[in-house]
C-alpha positions in Angstrom: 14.4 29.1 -14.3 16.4 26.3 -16.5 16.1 22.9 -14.6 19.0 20.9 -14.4 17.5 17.0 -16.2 20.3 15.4 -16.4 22.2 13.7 -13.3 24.1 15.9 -11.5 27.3 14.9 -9.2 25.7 11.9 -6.9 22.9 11.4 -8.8 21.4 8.5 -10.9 19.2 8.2 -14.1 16.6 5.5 -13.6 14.3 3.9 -16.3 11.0 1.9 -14.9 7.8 1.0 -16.8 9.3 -0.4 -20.0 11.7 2.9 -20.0 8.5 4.7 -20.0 9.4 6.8 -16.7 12.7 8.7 -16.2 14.0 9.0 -13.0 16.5 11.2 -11.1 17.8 9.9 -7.6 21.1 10.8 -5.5 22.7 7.8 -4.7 23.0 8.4 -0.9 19.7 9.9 -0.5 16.4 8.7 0.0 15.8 5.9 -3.3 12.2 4.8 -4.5 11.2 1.0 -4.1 8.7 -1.3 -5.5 6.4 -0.4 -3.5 5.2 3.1 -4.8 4.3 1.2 -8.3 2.5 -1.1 -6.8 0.1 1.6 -4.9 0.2 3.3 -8.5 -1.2 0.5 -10.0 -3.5 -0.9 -7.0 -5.0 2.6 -6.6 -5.9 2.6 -10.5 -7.1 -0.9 -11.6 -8.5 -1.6 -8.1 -9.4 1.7 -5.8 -11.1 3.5 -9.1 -8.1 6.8 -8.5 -8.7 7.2 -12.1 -11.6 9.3 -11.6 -11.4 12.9 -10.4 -8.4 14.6 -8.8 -5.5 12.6 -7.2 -2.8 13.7 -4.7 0.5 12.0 -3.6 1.1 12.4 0.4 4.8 12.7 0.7 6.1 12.5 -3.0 9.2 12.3 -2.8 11.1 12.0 -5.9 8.2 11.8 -7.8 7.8 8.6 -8.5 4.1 7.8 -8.1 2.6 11.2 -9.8 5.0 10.2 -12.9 4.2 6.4 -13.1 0.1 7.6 -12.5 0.9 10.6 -15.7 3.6 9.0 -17.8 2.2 5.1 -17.5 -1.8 5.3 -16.5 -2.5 8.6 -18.5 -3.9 10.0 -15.5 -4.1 14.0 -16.3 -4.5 15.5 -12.5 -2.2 14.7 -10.1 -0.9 16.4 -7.5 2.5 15.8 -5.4 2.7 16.9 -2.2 6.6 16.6 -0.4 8.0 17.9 2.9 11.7 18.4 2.5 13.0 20.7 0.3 15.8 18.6 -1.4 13.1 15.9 -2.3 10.6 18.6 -4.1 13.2 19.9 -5.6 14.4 16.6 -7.3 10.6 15.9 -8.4 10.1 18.8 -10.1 13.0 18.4 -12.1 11.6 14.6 -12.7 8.6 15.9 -13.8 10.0 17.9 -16.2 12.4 15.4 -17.5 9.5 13.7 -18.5 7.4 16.3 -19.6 4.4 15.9 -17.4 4.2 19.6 -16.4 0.9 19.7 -17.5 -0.7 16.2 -15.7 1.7 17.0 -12.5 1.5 19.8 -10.3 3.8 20.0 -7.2 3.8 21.2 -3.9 6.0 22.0 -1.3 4.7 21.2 2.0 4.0 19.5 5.2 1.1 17.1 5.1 0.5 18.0 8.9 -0.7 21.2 7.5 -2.9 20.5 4.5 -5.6 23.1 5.3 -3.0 25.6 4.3 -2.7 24.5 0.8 -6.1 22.6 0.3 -9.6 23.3 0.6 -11.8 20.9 2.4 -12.6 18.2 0.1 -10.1 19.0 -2.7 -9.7 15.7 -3.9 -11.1 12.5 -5.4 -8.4 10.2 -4.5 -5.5 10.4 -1.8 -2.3 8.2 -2.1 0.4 7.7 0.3 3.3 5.2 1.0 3.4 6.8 4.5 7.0 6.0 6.7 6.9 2.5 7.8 8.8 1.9 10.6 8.5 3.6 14.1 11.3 5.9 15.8 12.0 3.1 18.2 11.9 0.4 15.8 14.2 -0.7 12.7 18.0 0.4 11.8 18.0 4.2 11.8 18.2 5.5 8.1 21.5 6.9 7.4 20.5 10.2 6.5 18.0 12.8 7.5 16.6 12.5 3.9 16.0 8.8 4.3 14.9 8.8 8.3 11.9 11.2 7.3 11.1 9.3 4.7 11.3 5.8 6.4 10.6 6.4 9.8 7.7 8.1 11.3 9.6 11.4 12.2 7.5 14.4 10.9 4.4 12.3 10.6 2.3 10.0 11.9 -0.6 6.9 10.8 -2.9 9.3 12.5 -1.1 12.8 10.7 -2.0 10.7 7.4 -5.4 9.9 8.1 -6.6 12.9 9.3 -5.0 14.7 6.2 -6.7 12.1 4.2 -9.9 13.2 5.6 -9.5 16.6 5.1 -8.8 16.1 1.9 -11.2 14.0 0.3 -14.4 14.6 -0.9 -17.2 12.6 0.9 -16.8 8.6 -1.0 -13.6 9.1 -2.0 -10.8 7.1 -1.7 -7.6 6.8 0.2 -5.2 3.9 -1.2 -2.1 3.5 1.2 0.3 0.7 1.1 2.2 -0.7 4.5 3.5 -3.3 6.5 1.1 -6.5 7.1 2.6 -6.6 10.3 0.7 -3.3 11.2 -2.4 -4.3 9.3 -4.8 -4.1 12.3 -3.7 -0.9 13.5 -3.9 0.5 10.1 -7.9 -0.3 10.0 -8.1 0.6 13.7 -6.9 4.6 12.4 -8.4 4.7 9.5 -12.1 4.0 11.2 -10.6 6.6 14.0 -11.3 9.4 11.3 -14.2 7.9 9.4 -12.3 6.2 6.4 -13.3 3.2 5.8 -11.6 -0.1 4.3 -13.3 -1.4 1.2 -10.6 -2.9 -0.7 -7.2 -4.9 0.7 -4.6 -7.3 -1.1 -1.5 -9.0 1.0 1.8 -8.5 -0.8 4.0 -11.5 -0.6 7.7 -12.1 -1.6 7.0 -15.4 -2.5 3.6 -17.6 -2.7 4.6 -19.6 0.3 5.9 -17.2 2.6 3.8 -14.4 4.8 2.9 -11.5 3.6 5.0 -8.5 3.9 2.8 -5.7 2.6 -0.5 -4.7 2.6 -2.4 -2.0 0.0 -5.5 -0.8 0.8 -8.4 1.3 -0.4 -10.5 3.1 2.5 -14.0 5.1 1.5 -14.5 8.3 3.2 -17.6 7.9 5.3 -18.5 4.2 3.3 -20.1 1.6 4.4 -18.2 -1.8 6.4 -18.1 -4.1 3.3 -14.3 -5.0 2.6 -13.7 -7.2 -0.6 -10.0 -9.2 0.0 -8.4 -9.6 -3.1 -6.3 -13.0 -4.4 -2.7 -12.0 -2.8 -0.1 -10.3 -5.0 3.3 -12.1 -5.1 6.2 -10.8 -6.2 8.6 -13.6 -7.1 8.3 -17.3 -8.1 10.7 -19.6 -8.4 13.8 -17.4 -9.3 14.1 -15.1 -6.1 15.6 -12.5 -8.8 12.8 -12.2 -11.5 9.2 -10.9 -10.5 6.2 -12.8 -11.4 4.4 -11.9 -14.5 2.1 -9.4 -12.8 4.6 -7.7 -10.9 7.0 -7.8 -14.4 3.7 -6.3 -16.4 4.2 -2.8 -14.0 7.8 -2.5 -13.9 8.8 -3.2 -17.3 
């Protein structure tokens, strides 16, 4: 089958990493943020996910497989997306950057896991699960974006317990969400035996709160949690990143 890799009607061509990563997005669907390459990046140089086999929770277009292949030279990862349109736009991605051989891709729910996955399959989950609750927030304009946002077709709890089905016993789960849900993150994660070891606050800016939080949970670890400095994004231009945040993107 001859994959279309260039952008088709409604669709854009996207460069991150220095131009390093290529990627296709429709401009009314469901768009990547920043907050995929930071997991990418906090599940590698902090989390250890560069050992053993890694797979994306809800993939979407791609983005985090490609940034964890094309960027980090990480040679097994596995993508793992829900709706149709989504897989269909990753596996073109992964193509357009030639990363069939690093990148594998699946199509299904993450509800499900034990019909694709044996018990223990992985070194190293990642997920930028849906944020925002299905009472909470502006309600996405599409379908594509509302599954992807909002938790719709799957839980905090739907990840964590895919998480530890999926894991082989000490590995890792690296997740990235809202501080404002910080406590019930760690309060479902110890639900189902995964452990946090390793947290950094995201902040827009040095002197305001924190926005995001990434974590790294330890199947079956020990209570030990090491808080890292915070990770800001912006300094004194509200447009330009700080020069960590630059060092990932560009």
């Amino acid at each position: 089958m001859r994959l279309a890799l260039k952008p088709m009607p409604g669709e854009t061509l996207d460069a991150i990493c220095g131009g390093e990563v290529q990627v296709l997005q429709r401009r009314a669907g469901y768009r990547f943020s920043l907050d995929p390459i930071l997991l990418a990046h906090f599940a590698v140089f902090e989390a250890g996910a560069h050992r053993g086999r890694l797979i994306d929770l809800g993939t979407g277009s791609g983005i985090i497989p490609l940034v964890l292949a094309k960027r980090l030279g990480l040679r097994e990862v596995t993508g793992l997306e829900l709706q149709p349109r989504l897989y269909a736009l990753a596996e073109r991605n992964v193509y357009l950057n030639r990363c069939e051989q690093q990148v594998t891709l699946v199509q299904g729910d993450l509800r499900q896991v034990s019909q694709f996955f044996a018990p223990g399959s992985f070194g190293h989950v990642l997920c930028n699960p849906p944020y925002r609750a299905c009472t909470t927030g502006r309600s996405s304009v599409t379908l594509e974006k509302a599954l992807a946002r909002h938790e719709v077709a799957c839980s905090l709890q739907d990840v964590a317990g895919a998480a530890r089905h999926l894991l082989t016993p000490r590995g890792g789960l690296s997740v990235v969400y809202p501080a404002a849900r910080f406590a019930e993150l760690v309060a479902v994660l110890r639900e189902h035996r995964l452990e946090p070891k390793t947290v950094r606050m995201v902040h827009p800016r040095a002197e305001r709160p924190a926005k995001l939080v990434l974590l790294h949970a330890v199947k079956g670890g020990r209570a030990d949690l090491r808080v890292l400095p915070p990770l800001v994004l912006h300094a004194e231009d509200e447009h330009a990143f700080t020069e960590e945040v630059s060092a990932m993107v560009g």
